Short mmCIF file of C-alpha atoms and ligand atoms in Angstrom, two decimals:
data_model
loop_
_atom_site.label_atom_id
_atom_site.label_comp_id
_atom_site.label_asym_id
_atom_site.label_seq_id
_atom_site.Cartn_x
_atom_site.Cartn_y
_atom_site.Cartn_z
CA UNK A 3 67.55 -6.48 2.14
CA UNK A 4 70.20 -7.17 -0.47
CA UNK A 5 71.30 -3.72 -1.66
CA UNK A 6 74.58 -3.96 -0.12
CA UNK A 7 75.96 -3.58 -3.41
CA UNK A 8 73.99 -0.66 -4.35
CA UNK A 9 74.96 0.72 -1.04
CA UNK A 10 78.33 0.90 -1.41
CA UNK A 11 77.94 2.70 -4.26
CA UNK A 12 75.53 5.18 -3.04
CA UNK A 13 77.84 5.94 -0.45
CA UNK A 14 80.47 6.94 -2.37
CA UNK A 15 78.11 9.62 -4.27
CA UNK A 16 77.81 10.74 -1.17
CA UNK A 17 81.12 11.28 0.11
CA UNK A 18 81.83 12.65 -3.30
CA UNK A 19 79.10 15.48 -2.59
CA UNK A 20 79.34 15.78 1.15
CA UNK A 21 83.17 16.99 0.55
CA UNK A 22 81.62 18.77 -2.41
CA UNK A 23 79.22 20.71 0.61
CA UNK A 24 81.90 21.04 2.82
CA UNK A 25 84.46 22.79 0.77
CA UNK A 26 80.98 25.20 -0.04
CA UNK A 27 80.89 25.86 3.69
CA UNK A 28 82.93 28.36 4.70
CA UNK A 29 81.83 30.69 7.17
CA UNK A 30 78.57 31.19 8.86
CA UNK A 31 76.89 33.20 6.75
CA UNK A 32 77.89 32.11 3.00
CA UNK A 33 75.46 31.24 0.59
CA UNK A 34 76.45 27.86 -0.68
CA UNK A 35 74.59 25.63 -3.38
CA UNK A 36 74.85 22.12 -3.22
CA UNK A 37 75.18 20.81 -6.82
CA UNK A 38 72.82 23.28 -7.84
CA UNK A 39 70.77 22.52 -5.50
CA UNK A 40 68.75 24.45 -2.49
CA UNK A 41 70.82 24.88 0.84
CA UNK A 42 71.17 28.67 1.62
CA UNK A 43 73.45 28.12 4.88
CA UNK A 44 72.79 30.64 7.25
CA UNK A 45 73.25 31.92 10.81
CA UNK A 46 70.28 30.72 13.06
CA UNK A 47 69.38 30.99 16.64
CA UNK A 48 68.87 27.62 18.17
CA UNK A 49 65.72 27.03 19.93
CA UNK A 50 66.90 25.42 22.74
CA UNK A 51 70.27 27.03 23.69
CA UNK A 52 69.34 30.88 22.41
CA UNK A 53 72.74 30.59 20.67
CA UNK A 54 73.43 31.45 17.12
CA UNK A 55 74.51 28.49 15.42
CA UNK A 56 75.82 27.83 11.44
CA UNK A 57 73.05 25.29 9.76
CA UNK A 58 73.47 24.60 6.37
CA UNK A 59 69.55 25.18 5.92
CA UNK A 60 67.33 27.11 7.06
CA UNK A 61 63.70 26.74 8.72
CA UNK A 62 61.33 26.74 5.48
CA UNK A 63 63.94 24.00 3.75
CA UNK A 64 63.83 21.88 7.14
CA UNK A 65 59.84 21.89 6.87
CA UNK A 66 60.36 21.15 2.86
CA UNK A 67 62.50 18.67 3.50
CA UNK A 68 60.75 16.90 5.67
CA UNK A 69 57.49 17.06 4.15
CA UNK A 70 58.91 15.46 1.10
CA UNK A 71 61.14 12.83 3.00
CA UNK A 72 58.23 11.83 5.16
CA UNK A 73 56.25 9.61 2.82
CA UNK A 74 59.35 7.20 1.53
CA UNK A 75 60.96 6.84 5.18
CA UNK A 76 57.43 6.25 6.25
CA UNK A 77 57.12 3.21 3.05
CA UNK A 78 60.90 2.06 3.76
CA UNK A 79 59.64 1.62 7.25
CA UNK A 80 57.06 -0.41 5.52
CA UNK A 81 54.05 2.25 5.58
CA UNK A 82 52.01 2.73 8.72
CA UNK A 83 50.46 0.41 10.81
CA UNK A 84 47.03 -0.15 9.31
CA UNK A 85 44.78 1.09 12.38
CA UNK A 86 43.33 4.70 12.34
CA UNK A 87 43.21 4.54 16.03
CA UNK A 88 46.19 3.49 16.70
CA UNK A 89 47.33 6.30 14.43
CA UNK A 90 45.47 8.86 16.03
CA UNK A 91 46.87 7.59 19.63
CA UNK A 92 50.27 7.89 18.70
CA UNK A 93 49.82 11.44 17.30
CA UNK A 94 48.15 12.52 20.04
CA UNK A 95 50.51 11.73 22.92
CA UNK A 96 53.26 13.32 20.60
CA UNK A 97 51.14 16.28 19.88
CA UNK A 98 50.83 17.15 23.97
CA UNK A 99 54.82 17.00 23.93
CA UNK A 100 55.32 19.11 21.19
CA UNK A 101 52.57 21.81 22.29
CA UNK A 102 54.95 22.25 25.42
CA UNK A 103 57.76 22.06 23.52
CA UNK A 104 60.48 25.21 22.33
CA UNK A 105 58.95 24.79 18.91
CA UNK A 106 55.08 24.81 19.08
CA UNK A 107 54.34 25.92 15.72
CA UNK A 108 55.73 23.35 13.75
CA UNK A 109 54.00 21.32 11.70
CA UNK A 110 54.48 18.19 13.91
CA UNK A 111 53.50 15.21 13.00
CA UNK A 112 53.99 11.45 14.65
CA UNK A 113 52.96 8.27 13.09
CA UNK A 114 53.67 4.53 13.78
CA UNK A 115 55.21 2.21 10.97
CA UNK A 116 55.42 -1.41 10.20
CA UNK A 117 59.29 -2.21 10.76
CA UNK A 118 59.56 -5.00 12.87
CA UNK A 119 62.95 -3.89 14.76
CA UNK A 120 63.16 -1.64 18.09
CA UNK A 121 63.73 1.76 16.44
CA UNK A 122 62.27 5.03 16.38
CA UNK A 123 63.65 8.55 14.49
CA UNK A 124 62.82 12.13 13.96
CA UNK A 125 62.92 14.27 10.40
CA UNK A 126 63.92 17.56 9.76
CA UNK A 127 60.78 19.69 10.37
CA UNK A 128 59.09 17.30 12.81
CA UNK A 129 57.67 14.10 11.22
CA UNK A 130 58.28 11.46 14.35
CA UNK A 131 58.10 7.65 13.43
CA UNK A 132 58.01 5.02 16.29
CA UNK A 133 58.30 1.19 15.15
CA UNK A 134 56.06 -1.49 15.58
CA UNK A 135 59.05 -3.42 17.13
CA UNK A 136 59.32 -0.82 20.19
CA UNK A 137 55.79 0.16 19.89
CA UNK A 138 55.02 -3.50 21.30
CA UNK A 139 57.79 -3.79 23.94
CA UNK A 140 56.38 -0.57 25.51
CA UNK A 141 53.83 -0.96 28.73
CA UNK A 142 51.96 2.15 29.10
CA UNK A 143 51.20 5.71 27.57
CA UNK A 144 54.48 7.40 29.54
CA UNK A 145 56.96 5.31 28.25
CA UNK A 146 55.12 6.43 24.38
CA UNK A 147 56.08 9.88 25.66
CA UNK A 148 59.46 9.27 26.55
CA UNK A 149 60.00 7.67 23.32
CA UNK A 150 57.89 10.49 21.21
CA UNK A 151 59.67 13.35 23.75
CA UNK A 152 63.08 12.30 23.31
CA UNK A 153 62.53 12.54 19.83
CA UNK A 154 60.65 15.82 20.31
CA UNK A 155 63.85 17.08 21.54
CA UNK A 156 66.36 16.20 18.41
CA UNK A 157 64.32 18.04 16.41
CA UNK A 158 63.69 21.21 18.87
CA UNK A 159 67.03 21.82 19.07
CA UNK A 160 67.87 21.11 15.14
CA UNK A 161 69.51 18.06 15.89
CA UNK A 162 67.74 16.46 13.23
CA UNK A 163 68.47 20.11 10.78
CA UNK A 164 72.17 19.42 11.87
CA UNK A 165 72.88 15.87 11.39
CA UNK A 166 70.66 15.00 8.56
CA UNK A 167 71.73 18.34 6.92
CA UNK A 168 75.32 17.01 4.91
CA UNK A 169 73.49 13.09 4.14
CA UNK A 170 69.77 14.34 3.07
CA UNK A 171 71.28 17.39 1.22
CA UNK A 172 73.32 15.07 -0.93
CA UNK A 173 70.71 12.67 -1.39
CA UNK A 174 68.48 15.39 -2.64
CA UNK A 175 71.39 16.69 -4.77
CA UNK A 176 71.62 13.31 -6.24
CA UNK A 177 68.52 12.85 -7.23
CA UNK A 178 67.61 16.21 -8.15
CA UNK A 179 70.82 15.95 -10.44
CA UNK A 180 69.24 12.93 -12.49
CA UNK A 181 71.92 10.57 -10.28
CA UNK A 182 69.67 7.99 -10.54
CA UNK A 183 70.83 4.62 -8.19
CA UNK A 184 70.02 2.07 -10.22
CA UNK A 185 68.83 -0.91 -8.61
CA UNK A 186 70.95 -3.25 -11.19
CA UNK A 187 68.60 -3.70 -13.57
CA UNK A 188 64.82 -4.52 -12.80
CA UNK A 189 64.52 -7.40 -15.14
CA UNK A 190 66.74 -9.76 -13.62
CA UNK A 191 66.97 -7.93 -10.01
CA UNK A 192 66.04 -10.05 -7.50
CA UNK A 193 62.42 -9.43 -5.62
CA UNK A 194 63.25 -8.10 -2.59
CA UNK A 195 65.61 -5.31 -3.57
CA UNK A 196 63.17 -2.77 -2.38
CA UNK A 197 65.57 -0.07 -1.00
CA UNK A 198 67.29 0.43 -4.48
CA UNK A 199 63.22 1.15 -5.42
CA UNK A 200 62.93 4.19 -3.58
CA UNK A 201 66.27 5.48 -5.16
CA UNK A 202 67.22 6.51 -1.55
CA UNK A 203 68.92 4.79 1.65
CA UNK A 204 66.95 5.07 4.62
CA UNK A 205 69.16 7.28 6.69
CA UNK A 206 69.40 7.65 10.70
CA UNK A 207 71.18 11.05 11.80
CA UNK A 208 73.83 10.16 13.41
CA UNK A 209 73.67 12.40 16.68
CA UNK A 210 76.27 13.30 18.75
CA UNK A 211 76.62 11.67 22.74
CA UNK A 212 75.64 15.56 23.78
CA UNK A 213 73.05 15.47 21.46
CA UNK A 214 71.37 12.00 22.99
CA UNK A 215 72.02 13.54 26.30
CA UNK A 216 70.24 16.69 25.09
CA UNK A 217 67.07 14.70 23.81
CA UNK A 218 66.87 12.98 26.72
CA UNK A 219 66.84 15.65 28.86
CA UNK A 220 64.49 17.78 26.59
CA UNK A 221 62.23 14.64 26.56
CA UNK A 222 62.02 14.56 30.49
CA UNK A 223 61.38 18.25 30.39
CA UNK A 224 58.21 17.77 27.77
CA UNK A 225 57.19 14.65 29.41
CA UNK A 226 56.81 16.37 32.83
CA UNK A 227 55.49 19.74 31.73
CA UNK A 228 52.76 17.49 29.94
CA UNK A 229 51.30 15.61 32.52
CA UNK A 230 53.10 12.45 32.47
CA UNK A 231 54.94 10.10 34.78
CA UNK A 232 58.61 10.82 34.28
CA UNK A 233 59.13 6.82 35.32
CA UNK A 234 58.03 6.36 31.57
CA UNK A 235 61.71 7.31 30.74
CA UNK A 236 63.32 4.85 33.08
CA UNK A 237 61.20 2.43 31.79
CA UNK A 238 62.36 3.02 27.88
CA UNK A 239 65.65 3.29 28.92
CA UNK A 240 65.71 -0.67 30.42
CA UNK A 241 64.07 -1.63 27.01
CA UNK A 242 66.86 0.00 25.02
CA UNK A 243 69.28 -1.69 27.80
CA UNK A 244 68.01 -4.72 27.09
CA UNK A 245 67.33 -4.86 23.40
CA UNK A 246 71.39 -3.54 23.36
CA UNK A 247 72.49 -6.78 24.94
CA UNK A 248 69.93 -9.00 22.66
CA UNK A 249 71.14 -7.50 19.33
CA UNK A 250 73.93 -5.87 19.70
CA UNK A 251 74.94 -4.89 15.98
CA UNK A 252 71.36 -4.72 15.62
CA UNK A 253 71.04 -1.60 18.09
CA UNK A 254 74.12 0.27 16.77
CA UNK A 255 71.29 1.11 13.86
CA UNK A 256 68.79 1.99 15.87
CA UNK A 257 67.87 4.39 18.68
CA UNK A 258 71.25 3.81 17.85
CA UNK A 259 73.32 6.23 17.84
CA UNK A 260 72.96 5.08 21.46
CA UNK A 261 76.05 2.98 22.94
CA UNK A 262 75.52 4.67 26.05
CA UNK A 263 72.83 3.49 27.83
CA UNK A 264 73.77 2.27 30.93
CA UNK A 265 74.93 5.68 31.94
CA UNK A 266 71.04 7.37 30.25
CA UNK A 267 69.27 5.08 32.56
CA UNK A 268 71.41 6.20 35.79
CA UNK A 269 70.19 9.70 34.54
CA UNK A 270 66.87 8.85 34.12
CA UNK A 271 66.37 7.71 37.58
CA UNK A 272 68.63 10.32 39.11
CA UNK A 273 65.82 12.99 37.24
CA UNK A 274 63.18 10.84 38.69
CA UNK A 275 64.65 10.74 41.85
CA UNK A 276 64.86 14.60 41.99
CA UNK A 277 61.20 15.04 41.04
CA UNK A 278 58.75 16.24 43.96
CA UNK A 279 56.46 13.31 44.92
CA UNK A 280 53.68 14.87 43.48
CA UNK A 281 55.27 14.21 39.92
CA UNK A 282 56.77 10.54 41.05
CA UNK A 283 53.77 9.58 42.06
CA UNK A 284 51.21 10.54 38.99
CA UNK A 285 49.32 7.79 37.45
CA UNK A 286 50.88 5.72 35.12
CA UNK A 287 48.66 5.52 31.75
CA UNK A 288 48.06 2.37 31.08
CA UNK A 289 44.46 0.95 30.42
CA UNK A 290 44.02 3.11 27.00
CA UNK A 291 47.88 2.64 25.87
CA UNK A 292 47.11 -1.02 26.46
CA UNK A 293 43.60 -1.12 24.21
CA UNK A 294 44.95 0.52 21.74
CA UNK A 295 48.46 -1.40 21.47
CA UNK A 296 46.36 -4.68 22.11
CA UNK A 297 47.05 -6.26 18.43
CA UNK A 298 50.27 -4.95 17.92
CA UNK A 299 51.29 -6.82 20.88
CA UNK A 300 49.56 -9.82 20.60
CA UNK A 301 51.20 -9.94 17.11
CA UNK A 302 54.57 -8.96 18.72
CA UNK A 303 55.76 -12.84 18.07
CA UNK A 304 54.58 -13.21 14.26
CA UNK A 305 56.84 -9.82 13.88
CA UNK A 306 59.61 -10.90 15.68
CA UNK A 307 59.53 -13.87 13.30
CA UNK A 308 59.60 -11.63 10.74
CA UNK A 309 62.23 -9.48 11.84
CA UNK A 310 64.52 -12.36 11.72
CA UNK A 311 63.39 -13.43 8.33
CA UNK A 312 63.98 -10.55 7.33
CA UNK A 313 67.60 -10.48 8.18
CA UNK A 314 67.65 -14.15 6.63
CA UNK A 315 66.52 -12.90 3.54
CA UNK A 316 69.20 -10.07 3.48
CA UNK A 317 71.52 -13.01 3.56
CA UNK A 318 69.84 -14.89 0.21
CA UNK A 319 68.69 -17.61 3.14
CA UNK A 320 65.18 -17.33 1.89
CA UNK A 321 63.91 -21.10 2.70
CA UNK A 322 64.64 -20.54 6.43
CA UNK A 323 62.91 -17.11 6.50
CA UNK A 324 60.41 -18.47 4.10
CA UNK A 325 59.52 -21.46 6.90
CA UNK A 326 59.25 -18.13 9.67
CA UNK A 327 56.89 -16.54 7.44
CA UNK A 328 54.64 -19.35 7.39
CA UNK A 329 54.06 -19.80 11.56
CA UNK A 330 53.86 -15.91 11.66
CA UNK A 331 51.06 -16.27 8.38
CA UNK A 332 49.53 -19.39 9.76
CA UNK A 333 48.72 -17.62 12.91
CA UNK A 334 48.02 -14.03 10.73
CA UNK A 335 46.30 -15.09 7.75
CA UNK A 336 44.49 -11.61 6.82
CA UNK A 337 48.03 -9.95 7.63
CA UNK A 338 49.03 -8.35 4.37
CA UNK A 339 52.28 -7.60 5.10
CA UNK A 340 53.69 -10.77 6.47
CA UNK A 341 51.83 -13.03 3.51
CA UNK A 342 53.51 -10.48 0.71
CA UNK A 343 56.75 -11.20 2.32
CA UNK A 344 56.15 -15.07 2.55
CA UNK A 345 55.02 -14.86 -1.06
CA UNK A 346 58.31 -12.83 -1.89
CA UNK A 347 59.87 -16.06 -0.21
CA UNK A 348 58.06 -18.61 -2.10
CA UNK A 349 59.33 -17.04 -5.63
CA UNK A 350 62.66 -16.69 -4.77
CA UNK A 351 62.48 -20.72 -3.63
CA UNK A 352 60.63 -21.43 -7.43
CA UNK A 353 56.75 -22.34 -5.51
CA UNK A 354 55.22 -20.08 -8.01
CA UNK A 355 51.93 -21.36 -7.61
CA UNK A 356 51.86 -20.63 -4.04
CA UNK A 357 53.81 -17.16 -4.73
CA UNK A 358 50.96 -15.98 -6.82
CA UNK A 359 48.36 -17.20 -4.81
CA UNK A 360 49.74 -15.12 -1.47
CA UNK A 361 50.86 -12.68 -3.71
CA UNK A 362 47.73 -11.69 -4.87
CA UNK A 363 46.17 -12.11 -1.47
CA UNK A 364 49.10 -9.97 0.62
CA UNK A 365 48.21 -7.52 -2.36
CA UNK A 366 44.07 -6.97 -1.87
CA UNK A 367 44.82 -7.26 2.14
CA UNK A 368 47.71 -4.29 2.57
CA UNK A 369 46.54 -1.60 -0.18
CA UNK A 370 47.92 1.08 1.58
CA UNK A 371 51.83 -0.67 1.73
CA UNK A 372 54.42 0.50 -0.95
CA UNK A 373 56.86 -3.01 -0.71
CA UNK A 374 53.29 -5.37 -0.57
CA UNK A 375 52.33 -3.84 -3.90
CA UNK A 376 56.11 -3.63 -5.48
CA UNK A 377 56.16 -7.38 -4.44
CA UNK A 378 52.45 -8.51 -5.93
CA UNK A 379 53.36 -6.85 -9.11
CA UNK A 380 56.81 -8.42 -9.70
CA UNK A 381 55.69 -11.92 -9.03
CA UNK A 382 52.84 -11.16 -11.51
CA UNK A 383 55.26 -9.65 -13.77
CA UNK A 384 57.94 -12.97 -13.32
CA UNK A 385 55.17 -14.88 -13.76
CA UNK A 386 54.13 -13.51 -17.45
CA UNK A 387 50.61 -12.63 -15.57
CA UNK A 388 50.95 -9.22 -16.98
CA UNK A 389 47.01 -8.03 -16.77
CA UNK A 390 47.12 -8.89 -12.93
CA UNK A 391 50.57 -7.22 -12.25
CA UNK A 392 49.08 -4.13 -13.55
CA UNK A 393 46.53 -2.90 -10.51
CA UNK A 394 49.38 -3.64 -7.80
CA UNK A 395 51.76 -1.91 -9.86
CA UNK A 396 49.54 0.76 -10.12
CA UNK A 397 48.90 1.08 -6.20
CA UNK A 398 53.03 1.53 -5.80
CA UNK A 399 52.80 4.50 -7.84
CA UNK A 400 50.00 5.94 -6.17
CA UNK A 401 51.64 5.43 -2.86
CA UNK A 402 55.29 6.81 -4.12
CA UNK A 403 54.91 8.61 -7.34
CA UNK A 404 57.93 8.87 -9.71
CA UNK A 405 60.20 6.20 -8.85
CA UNK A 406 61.48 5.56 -12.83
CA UNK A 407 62.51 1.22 -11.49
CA UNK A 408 58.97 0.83 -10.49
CA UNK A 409 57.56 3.36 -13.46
CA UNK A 410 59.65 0.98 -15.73
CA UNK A 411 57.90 -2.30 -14.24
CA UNK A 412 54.47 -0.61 -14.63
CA UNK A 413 55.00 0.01 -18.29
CA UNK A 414 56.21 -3.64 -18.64
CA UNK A 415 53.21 -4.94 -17.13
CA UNK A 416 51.09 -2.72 -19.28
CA UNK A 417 52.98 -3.55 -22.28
CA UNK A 418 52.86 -7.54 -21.46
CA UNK A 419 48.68 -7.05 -20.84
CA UNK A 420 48.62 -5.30 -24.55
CA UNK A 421 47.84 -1.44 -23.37
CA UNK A 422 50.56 -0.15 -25.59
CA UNK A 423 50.07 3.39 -25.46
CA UNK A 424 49.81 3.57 -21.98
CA UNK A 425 53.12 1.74 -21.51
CA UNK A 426 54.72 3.89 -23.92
CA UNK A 427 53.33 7.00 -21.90
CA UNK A 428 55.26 4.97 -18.86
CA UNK A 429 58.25 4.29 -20.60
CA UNK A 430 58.62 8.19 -21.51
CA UNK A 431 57.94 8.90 -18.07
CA UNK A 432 60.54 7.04 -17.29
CA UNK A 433 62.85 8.50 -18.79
CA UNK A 434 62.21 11.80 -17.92
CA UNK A 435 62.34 11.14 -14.22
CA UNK A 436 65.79 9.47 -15.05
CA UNK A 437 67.62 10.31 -18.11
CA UNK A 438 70.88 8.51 -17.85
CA UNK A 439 69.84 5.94 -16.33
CA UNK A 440 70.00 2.16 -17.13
CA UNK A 441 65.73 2.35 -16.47
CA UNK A 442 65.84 4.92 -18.65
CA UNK A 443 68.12 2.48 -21.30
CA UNK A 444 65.39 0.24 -20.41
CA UNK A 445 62.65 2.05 -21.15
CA UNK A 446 64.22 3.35 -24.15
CA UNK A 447 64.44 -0.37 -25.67
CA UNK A 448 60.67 -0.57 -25.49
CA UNK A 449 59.56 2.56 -26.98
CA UNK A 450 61.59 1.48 -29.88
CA UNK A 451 59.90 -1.91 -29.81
CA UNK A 452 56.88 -0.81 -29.41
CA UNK A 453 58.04 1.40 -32.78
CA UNK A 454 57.98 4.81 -30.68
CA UNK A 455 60.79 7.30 -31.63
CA UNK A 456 61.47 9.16 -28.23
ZN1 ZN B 23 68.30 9.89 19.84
#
């Protein structure tokens, strides 16, 4: 998506406050506040190792954290798979890793999200996403554990609490201090600049080689102790292989972290290897995995498609990804997701006609998707249809309350439609969330053309 811009900028905020944590950090122990902001440091005993180890937060701010990082990664990931079954699968299989796992008690939770590419990551607090993308190259149940267990095992052994500490800390700082990224301006920004939305960067941990080597091996151990085939693991491990050599600047942001995997599928099958038969030879799970994963699969090639236009439209090539969209649609038409993108496409090429039309169709088919809603409502909004903008607009506030860009867009759309007061009640909104900000500028304009003094 085109927030490179944005991006740059964003990062250096956060160098800016990372050295501002770091100078805060000074022995195990200290109480240190990160721009006024949470983060009592403190001495804690990891889970896995027994040793004492210096985290700059401690257990109830992991849990926080996570629980309020969960639902935007999960939306920037482009929401959950619509399928309650699916759903329930995926959580499942992770929930019999966990329940073996150093860290029972947490409140673990594993969903699977929309993103077309081969990925899957772990918060702080354990909230596990897997990705369509590797969801559908996966063959049976134990490779979904190896996945799940491997990233059961970051966050056991804080991985997740250590990595993520220094980049979610300052993003919280950030926004908790009112340092608003603006996404340039909503008016004139262009449709698909989504991430600057959600105020946030979607942020991998970067782990450590030990630390991959330590999730894998914690994901064998959970895998095993649970019942499964260890196989599973060698199996992910030749996807990831393989996927490397496909993409290969594509995988350095994924499972990512992860140039080594030649050498973690040698020491797969050397754990395999050592196994007794009677673990080698369990059954491998595969006629539920399969019924379950049946549609994401067979719409494995309409996502691939729109993986790619995805990365077209990143590069402003929108009437090649816009021509993707359409075979992936064509064979999809009730998919909400892939029609909101291909109307996204058809604005940006000027087929506003057609925009609208799959616009408001991606809109009624994918309620429960943040980006489908953002995108209905701003080709509404671009196209002056203010009273229809206003429901989808409505939705992406529901979904991801008090973003001030897409509070801003609501209040225009309620403002174009004639509901004055309730834009006004929007605009102030806004500019509480935000104060500083150029939304807040924005929505400062309107209140005093609307004749509110704010
Ligand atoms: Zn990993």
């Amino acid at each position: 998506m085109a927030w490179r811009h944005g991006r740059d900028r964003f990062l250096q905020h956060l160098r800016d406050t990372q050295s501002a944590v770091r100078t805060a950090v000074r022995t195990c122990g200290a109480l240190i506040l990160a721009a006024g902001l949470l983060a009592s440091s403190s001495c804690t005993v990891n889970p896995v190792t027994g040793k004492t180890q210096l985290d700059l937060m401690g257990e109830s701010q992991e849990l926080q954290l996570g629980k309020s990082l969960y639902p935007r990664y999960t939306q920037q990931s482009l929401g959950e798979i619509p399928d309650p079954r699916l759903q329930a699968y995926v959580d499942h299989v992770g929930l019999r890793l966990a329940h073996v796992s150093q860290r029972p008690n947490l409140p673990w939770a594993y969903n699977a999200v929309n993103d077309p590419e081969v990925n899957a990551y772990a918060l702080p607090g354990g909230k596990i996403s897997i990705t369509r993308g590797l969801l559908s190259r996966l063959d049976d149940e134990d490779e979904l554990a190896a996945v799940l267990g491997h990233e059961t095992g970051h966050v056991n052994a804080r991985h997740a609490a250590q990595a993520y500490t220094r980049n979610i800390l300052a993003q919280l700082a950030l926004l908790g201090a009112g340092v608003y990224m603006d996404s340039h301006g909503t008016r004139n920004a262009r449709l698909y600049t989504v991430a600057g939305m959600l105020g946030m960067q979607l942020m991998f941990a970067h782990y450590s080689r030990n630390q991959e080597r330590q999730a894998d091996q914690l994901g064998f151990e959970y895998m095993t102790k649970a019942g499964y085939n260890p196989e599973g693991m060698v199996g992910v491990m030749k996807i990831l292989e393989h996927e490397g050599k496909r993409h290969p600047s594509l995988f350095d942001r994924m499972f990512a972290d992860h140039p080594m995997s030649s050498e973690r599928l040698a020491t797969a099958e050397a754990r395999v290897a050592a196994e007794p038969p009677s673990v080698r030879q369990r059954p491998i799970r595969k006629k539920t995995f399969l019924a379950v994963v049946h549609h994401i699969r067979e719409t494995r090639p309409a996502y691939d498609r729109f993986a790619k236009a995805r990365r077209l439209i990143a590069r402003r090539k929108t009437v090649e990804a816009e021509a993707l969209l359409k075979k992936s649609v064509a064979e999809w038409p009730n998919d909400g997701l892939l029609r909101g993108y291909l109307a996204g496409a058809e604005a940006e090429d000027g087929e506003m006609q057609r925009a609208l039309d799959d616009a408001g169709r991606a809109g009624k088919a994918a309620p429960q998707i943040f980006v489908v809603q953002l995108l209905a409502g701003k080709i509404f909004l671009k196209a002056k249809r203010y009273a229809a903008a206003v429901p989808f607009l409505d939705n992406a506030c529901r979904i991801l309350p008090n973003l001030p860009d897409v509070e801003l867009l609501r209040g225009e759309a309620l403002e174009g439609a004639g509901r004055r007061r309730e834009a006004a009640q929007a605009y102030q909104k806004v500019r509480q969330l935000a104060p500083g900000s150029k939304a807040a500028e924005e929505a400062g304009r309107h209140l005093a053309a609307l004749g509110v003094v704010g």
